[in-house]
mmCIF file of C-alpha atoms in Angstrom:
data_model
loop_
_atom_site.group_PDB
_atom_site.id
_atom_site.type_symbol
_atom_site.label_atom_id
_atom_site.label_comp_id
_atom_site.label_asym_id
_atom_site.label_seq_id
_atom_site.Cartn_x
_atom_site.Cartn_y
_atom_site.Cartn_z
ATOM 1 C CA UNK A 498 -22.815 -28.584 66.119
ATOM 2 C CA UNK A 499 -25.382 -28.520 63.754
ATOM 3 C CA UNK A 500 -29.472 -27.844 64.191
ATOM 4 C CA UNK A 501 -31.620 -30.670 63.017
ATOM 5 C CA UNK A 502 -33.208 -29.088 60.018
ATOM 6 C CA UNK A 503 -36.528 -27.704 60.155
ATOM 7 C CA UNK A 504 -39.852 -29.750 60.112
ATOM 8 C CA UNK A 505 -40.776 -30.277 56.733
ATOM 9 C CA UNK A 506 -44.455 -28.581 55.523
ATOM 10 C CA UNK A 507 -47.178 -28.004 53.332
ATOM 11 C CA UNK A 508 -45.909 -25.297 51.315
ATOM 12 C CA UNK A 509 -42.138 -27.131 51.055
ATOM 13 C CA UNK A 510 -41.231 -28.286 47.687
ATOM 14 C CA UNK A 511 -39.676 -32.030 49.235
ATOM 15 C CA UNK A 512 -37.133 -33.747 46.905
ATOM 16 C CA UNK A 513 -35.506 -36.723 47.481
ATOM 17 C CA UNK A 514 -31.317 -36.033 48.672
ATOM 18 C CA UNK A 515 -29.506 -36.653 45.718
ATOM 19 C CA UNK A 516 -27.134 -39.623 46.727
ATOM 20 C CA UNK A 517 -30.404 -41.395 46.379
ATOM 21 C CA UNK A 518 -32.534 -42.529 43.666
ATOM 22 C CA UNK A 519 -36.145 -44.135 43.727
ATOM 23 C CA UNK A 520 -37.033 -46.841 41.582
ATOM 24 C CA UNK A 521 -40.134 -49.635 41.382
ATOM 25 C CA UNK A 522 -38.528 -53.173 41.504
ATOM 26 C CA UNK A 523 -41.311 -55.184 39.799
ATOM 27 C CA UNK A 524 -39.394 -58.555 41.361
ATOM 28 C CA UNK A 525 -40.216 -56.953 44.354
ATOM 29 C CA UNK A 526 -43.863 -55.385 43.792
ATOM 30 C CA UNK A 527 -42.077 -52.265 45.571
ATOM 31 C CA UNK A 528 -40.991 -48.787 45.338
ATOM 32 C CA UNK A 529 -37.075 -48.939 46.578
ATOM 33 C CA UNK A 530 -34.390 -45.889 47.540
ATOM 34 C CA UNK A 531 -31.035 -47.195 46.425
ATOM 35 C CA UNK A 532 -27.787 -45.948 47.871
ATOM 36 C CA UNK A 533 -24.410 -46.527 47.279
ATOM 37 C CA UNK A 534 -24.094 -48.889 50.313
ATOM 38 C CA UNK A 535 -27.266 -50.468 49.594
ATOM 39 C CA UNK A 536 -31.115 -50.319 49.412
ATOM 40 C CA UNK A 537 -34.709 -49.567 51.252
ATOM 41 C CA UNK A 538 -37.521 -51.194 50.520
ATOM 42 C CA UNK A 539 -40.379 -48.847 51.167
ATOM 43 C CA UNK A 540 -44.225 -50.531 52.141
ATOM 44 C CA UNK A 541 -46.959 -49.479 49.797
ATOM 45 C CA UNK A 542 -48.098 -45.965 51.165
ATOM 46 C CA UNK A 543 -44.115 -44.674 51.432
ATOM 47 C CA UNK A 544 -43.707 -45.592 48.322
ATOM 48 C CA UNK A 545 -46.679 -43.793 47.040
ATOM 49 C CA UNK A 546 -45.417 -40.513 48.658
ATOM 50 C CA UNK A 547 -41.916 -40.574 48.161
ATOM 51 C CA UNK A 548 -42.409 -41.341 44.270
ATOM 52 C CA UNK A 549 -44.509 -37.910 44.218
ATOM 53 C CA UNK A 550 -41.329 -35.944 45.633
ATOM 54 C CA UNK A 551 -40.463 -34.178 42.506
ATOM 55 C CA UNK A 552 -38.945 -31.003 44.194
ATOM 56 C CA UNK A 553 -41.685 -29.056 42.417
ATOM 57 C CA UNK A 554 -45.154 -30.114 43.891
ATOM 58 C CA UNK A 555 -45.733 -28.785 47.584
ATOM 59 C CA UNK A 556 -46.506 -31.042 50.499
ATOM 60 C CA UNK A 557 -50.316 -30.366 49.804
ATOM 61 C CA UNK A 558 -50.369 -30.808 46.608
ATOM 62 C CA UNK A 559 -48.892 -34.632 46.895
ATOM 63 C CA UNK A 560 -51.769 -34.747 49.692
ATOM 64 C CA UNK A 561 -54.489 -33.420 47.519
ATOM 65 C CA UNK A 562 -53.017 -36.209 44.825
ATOM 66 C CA UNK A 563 -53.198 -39.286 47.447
ATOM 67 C CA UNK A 564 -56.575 -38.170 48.502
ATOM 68 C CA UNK A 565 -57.946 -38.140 45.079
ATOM 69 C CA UNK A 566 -56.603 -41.184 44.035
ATOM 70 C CA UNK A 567 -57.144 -42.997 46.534
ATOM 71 C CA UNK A 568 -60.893 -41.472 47.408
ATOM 72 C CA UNK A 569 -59.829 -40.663 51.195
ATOM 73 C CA UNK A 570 -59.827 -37.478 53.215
ATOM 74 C CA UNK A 571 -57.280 -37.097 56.382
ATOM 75 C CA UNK A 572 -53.875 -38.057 55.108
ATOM 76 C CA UNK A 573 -52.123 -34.498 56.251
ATOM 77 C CA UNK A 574 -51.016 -35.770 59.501
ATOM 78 C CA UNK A 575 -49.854 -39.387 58.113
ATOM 79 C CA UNK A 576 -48.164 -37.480 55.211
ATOM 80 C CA UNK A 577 -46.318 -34.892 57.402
ATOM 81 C CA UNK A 578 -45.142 -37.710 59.957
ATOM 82 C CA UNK A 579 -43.802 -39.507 57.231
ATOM 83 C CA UNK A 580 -41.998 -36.855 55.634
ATOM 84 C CA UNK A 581 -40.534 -36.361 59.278
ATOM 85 C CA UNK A 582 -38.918 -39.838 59.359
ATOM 86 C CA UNK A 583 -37.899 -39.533 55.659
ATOM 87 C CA UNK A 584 -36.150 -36.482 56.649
ATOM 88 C CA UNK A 585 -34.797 -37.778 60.118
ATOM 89 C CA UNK A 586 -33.247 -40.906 57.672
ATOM 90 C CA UNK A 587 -31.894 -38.325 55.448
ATOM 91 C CA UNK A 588 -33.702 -39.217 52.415
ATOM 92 C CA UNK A 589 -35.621 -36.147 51.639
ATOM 93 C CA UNK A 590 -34.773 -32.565 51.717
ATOM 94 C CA UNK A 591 -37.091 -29.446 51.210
#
């Protein structure tokens, strides 16, 4: 049996899995992960995060981003449940 993989955090280099891909569907006015067997439509703040999963930034580093363009403070613990669920779904891997 395999062991769930290990919380994603702030120094991991997230990256979406590669059966996926991430796309913005302008019809839509959202970012979407298609799959072979079909498609997620993300709301606005997923979509802001998971389009910032390059494999290369750090967890903090799309935090520091979010914060600054969006003029907030506070997003670590929405950003690091997130990535939890992301990972859970099997979308993301660090």
């Amino acid at each position: 049996m395999n062991a769930p993989p290990t919380a994603i955090g702030l120094a991991d280099h997230p990256r979406l899995v590669p059966h996926y891909r991430l796309q913005w569907e302008e019809v839509q006015k959202a970012w979407v992960l298609l799959y072979p067997e079909g498609m997620v439509k993300l709301n606005g703040s997923a979509g802001e995060i998971m389009h910032r999963l390059d494999g290369e930034k750090t967890v903090q580093a799309v935090i520091d981003e979010l914060e600054s363009q969006f003029d907030t403070t506070g997003l670590t613990a929405d950003v690091l449940d997130f990535l939890a669920i992301a990972q859970r779904q099997g979308w993301v891997q660090s």
